[in-house]
XYZ file of C-alpha atoms in Angstrom:
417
model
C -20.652 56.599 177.087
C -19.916 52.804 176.341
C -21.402 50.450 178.897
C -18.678 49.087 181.405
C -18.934 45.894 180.379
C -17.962 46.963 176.777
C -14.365 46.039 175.968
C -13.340 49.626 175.168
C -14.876 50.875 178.214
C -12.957 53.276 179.690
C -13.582 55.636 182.837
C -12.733 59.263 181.593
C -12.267 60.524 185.710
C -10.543 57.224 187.826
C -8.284 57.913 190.444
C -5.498 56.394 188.268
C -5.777 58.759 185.576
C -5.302 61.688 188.044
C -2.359 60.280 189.720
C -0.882 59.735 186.138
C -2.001 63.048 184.923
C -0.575 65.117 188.459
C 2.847 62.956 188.397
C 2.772 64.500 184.817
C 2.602 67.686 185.765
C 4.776 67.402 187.994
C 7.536 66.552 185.768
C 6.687 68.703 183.188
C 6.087 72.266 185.199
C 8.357 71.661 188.171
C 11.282 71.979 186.098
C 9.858 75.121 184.069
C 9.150 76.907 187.541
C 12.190 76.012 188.556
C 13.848 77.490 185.606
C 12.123 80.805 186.192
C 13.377 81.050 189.534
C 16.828 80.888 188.444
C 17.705 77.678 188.698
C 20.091 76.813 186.218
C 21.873 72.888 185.141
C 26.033 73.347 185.516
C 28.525 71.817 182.707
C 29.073 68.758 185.727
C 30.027 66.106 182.610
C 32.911 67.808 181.181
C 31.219 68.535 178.410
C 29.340 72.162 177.432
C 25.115 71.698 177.309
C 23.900 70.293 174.280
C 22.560 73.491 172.899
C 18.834 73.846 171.833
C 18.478 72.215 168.064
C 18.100 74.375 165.174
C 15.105 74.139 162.797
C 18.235 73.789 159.584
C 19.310 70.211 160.990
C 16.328 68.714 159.511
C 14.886 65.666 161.274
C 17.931 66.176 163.757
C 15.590 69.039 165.341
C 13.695 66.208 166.772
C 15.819 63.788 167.682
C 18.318 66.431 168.926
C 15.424 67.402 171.480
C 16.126 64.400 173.717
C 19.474 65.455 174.708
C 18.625 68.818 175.145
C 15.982 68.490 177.527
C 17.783 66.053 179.470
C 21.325 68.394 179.887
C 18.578 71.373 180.130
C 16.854 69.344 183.406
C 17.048 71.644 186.578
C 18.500 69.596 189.497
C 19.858 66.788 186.863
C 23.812 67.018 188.272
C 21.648 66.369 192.266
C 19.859 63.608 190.841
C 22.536 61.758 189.668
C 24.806 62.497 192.671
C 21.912 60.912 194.443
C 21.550 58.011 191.908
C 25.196 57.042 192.308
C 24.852 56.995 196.148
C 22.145 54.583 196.242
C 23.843 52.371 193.619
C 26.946 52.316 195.639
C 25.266 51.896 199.048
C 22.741 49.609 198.259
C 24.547 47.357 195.562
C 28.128 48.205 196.080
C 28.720 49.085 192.607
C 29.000 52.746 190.731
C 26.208 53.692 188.939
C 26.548 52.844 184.937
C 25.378 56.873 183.859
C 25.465 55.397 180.565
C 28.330 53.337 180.257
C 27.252 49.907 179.801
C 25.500 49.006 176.274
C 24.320 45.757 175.025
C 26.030 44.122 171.794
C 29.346 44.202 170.267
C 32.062 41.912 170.863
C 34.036 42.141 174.604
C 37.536 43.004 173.183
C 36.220 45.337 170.458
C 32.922 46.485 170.181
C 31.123 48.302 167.515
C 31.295 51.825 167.433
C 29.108 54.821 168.889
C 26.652 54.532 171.029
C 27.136 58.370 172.062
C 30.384 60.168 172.223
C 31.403 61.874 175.297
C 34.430 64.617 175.649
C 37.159 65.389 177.519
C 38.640 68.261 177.235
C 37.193 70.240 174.678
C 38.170 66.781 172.334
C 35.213 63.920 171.579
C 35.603 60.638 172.662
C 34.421 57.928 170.411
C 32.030 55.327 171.986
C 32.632 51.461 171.649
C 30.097 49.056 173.176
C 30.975 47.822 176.418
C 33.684 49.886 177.076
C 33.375 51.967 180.389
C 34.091 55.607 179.985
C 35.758 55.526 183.818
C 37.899 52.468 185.204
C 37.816 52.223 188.981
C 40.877 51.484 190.303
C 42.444 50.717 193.935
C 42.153 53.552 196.328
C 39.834 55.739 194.544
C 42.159 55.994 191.705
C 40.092 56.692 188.472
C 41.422 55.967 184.778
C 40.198 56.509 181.406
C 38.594 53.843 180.100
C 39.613 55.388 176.186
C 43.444 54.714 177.286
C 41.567 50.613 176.965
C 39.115 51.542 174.420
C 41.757 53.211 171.799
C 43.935 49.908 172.105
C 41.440 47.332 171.646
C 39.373 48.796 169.373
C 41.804 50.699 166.507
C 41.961 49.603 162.987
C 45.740 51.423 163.043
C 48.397 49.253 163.287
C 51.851 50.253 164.926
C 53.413 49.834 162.097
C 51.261 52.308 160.685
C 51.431 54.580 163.480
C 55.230 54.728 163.394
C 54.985 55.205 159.586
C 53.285 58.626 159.785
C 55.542 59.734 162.612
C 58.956 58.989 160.542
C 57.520 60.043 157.511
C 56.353 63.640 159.368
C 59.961 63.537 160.672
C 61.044 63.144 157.530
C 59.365 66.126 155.781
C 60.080 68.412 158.585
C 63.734 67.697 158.853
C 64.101 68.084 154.968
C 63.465 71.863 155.301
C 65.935 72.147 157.403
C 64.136 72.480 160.928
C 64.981 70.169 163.612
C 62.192 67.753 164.851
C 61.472 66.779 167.803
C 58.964 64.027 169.209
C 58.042 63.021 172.601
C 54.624 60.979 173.939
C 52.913 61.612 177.008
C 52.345 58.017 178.562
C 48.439 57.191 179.404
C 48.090 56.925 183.304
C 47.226 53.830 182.554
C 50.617 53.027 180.899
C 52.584 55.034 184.001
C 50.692 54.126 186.777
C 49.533 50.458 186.220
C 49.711 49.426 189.876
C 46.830 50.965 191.038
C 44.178 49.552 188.148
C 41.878 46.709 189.065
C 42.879 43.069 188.925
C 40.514 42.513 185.821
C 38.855 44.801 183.351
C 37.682 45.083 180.233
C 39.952 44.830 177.805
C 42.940 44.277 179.855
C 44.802 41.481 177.851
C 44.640 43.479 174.700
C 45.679 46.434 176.344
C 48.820 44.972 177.511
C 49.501 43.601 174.532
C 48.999 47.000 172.195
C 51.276 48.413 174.801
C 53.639 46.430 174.685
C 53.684 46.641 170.916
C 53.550 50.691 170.786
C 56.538 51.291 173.608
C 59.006 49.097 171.908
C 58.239 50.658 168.621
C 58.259 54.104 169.489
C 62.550 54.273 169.286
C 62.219 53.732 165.725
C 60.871 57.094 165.119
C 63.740 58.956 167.538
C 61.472 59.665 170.176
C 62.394 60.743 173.501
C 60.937 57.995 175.911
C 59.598 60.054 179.458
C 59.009 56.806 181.222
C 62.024 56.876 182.992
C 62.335 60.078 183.705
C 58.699 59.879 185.235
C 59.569 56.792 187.172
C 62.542 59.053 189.020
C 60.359 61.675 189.550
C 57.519 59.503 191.318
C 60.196 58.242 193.129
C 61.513 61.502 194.954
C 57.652 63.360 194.921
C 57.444 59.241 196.887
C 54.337 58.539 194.996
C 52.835 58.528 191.410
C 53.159 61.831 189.233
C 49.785 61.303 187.832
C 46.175 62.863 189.508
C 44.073 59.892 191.365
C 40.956 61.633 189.531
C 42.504 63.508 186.469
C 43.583 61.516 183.219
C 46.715 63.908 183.517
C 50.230 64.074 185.098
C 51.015 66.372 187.910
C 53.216 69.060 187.480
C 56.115 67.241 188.720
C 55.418 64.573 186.153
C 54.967 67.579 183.726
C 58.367 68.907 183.821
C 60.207 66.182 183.147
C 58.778 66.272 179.250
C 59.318 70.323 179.290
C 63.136 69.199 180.635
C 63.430 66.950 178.228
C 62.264 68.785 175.417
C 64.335 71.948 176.512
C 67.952 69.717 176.679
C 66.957 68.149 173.214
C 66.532 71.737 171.454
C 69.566 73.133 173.173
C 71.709 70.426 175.517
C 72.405 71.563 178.643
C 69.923 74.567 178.834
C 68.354 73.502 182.026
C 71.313 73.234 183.951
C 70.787 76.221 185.539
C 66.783 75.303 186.095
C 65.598 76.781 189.493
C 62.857 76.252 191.231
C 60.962 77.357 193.594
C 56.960 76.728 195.242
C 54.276 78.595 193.757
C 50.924 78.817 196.176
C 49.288 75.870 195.723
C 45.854 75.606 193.299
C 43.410 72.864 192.669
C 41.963 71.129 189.962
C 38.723 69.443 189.791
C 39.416 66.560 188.291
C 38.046 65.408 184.773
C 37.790 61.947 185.257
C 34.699 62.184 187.925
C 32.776 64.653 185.412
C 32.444 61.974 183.207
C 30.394 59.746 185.571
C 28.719 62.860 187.107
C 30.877 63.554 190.005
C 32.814 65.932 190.882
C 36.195 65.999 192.917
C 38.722 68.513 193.801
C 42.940 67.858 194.082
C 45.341 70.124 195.483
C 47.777 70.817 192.286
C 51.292 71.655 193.296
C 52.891 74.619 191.116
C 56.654 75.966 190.633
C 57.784 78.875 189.446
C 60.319 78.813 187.026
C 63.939 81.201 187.408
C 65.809 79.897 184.275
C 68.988 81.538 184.895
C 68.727 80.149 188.499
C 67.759 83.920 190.043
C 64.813 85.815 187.948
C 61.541 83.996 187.773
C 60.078 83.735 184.583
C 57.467 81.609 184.680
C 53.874 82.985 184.800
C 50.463 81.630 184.621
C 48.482 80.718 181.548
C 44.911 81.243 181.450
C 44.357 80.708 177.236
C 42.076 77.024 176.042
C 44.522 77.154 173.159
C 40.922 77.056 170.817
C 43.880 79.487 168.569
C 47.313 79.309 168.331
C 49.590 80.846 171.022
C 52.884 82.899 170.525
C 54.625 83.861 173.484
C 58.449 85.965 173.474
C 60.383 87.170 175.693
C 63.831 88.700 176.321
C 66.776 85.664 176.268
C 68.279 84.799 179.114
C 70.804 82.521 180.472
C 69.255 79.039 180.108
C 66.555 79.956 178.187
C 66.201 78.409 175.023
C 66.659 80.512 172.060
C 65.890 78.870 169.312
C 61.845 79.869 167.559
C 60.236 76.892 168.807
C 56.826 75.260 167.253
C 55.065 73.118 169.828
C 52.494 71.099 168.481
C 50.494 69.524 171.399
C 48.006 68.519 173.588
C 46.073 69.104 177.153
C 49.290 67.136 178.385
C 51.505 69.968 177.254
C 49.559 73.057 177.615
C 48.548 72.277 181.277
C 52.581 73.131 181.394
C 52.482 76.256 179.587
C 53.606 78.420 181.993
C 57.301 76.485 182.094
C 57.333 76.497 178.525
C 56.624 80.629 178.560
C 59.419 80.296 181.225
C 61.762 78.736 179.926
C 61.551 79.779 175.999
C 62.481 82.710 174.509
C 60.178 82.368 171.281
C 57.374 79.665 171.823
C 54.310 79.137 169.379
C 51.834 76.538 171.270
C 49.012 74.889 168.665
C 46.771 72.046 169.452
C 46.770 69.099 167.449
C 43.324 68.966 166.819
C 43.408 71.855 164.982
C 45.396 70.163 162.407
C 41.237 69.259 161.590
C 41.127 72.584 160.325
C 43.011 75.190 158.508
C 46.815 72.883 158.059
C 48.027 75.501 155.823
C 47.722 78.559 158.153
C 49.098 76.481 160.618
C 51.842 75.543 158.865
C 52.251 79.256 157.696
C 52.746 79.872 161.638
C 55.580 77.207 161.813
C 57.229 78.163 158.621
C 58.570 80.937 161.019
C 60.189 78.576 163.362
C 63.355 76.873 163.597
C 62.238 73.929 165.482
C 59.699 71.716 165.328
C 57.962 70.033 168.680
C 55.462 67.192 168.657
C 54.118 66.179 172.438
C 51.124 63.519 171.457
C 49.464 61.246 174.324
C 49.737 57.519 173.915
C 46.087 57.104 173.400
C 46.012 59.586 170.213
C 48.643 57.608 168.864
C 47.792 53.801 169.373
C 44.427 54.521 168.337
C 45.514 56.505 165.056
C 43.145 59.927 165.889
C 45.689 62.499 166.462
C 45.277 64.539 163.179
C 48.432 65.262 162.512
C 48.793 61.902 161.662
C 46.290 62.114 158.702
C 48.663 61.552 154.903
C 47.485 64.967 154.145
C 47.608 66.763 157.325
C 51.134 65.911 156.745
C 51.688 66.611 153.086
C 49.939 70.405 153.601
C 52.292 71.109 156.772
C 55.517 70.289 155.128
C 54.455 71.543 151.970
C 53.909 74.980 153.909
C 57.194 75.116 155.832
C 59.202 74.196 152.498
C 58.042 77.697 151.374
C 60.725 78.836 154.324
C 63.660 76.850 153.991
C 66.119 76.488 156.911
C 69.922 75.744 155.664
């Protein structure tokens, strides 16, 4: 009603305002009829859907809306797919999807922007630190393996503190203990990283630090048993697009862990190959991509004739027990693994080749420690498998003082002499 030379005039019909209010719309009720026809968003980062915010989380019902919507988005995993083509095409570079933040210092950062997970575990955010490095020949690598060495208040002094002192508590009830770390692909298969990344100076250095360390606490080293292995598989034991080793790289910690309970109980070890499966690697899910990899199985005859390996389907969200009947080179003491993806991506060897194996994950040491230690008191052995990035950074739980104090305070209830 204003004249249009008045400073608020403004037309209540132009041709902008229906373009703006259409492309509105269009955003808004595409996706909703979309969503009625069935189309549905897939888990494509690793990670489940952010589920739809409850009214109890306060204000974070409306800033939890963001994220919803977004991982809620018909078509989202498409339109990033298609985002990442262009980028690469166009500028030669991968698409950021998040990655890249502004502030914080290059070799440290400050903390958060928004965690991300990989499997089933949350990965903290530091600024500037990519969640993927891309490497030579399509290899892909974790940028946390960087992240957790450049950017941990833990020193490795510290580090190798709580792993003598848990050796210390569980060896004074009279259980063996037994300790083994699953190297970072970064750590076992260097050659294929980039000439320069973030954080690379500092990661060399921590690593450094960590590996020649680690014999203090009795550890069995696996490097060199992985660098013989990638030597007759005649390449690396590690996924090109998975953070984890390959089965063959796998077995040489189950070996290992096997002849250090009972010496010389794989000696009659037979293999044989399973049908191969495939994985779809983790690594791409985290930059919204997705990849497949043949995965080459075994199956395990421990007495050299009777197979007793057998696939594993459990996400070890519970503790595990698995028995069987002993056999000739099985090992027969009650074992207590305490481990990670790393290990249980091997369960079916350990089922194999044990004849009384309880599997836990470490990050249930978060929870309930004293029904978890209730479970080992019944052991005779105790196993920890840890990856080098839980350790170095100081976030594997069972490293916490009173993660510690409960467990050992729990299997002293059940003495071994």
């Amino acid at each position: 009603m204003l004249p249009r030379d008045h400073a608020l005039y403004r037309p209540r019909h132009s041709g902008r305002q229906r373009t703006a209010l259409s492309c509105l719309g269009i955003f808004f009720f595409v996706p909703v009829l979309l969503a009625v026809v069935g189309v549905r968003p897939p888990e494509f980062e690793n990670r489940p859907l952010t589920p739809f915010p409850s009214p109890s989380d306060g204000f974070g019902f409306f800033t939890g809306m963001g994220k919803w919507a977004t991982d809620h988005l018909p078509l989202r995993d498409h339109a990033v797919t298609l985002a990442d083509s262009i980028s690469r095409g166009v500028f030669q570079e991968p698409y950021p999807f998040g990655q890249r933040h502004e502030g914080g210092p290059i070799e440290g950062g400050a903390t958060k922007p928004e965690d991300e997970s990989l499997d089933g575990v949350e990965i903290p955010r530091t600024s500037g630190f990519p969640l993927v490095v891309e490497g030579r020949d399509d290899w892909l690598y974790l940028g946390y393996d960087i992240q957790a060495a450049c950017a941990t208040d833990k020193t490795t002094e510290h580090v190798m503190g709580q792993l003598n002192k848990l050796r210390q508590g569980v060896e004074s009830t009279g259980r063996k203990f037994v300790l083994t770390v699953a190297p970072n692909k970064t750590t076992a298969v260097p050659e294929q990283l980039p000439d320069s990344f973030l954080g690379s100076k500092c990661y060399a250095n921590m690593v450094e630090q960590f590996w020649a360390a680690l014999p203090t606490t009795g550890a069995i080293d696996l490097r060199p048993g992985l660098e013989a292995a990638a030597a007759k598989a005649g390449g690396p034991v590690y996924f090109k697009n998975d953070t984890h080793w390959t089965h063959d790289g796998g077995l040489v910690m189950v070996r290992a862990l096997a002849d250090a309970i009972q010496p010389g109980a794989t000696a009659s070890w037979k293999f044989s190959a399973e049908k191969d499966g495939e994985l779809v690697g983790d690594l791409p899910k985290l930059v919204g991509r997705t990849q497949h990899s043949k995965v080459k199985a075994y199956k395990l005859a421990p007495d050299g004739e009777n197979v007793r390996s057998k696939a594993v389907t459990d996400d070890f969200k519970q503790p595990r027990h698995y028995t069987q009947a002993p056999t000739k080179g099985t090992v027969k003491a009650k074992v207590g693994l305490i481990g990670d993806s790393f290990s249980f991506t091997m369960a079916s060897y350990f089922v194999g080749g044990f004849a009384d194996i309880t599997m836990i994950h470490s990050e249930l040491f978060n929870d309930d420690v004293a029904e978890l230690g209730r479970r080992l008191a019944d052991q005779d052995v105790v196993v920890l498998e840890a990856v080098e990035r839980g350790l170095v950074s100081g976030t594997n739980p069972i490293l916490n003082d009173d993660a510690i104090d409960e467990l050992v305070a729990e299997l002293a209830k059940k003495p071994r002499r």
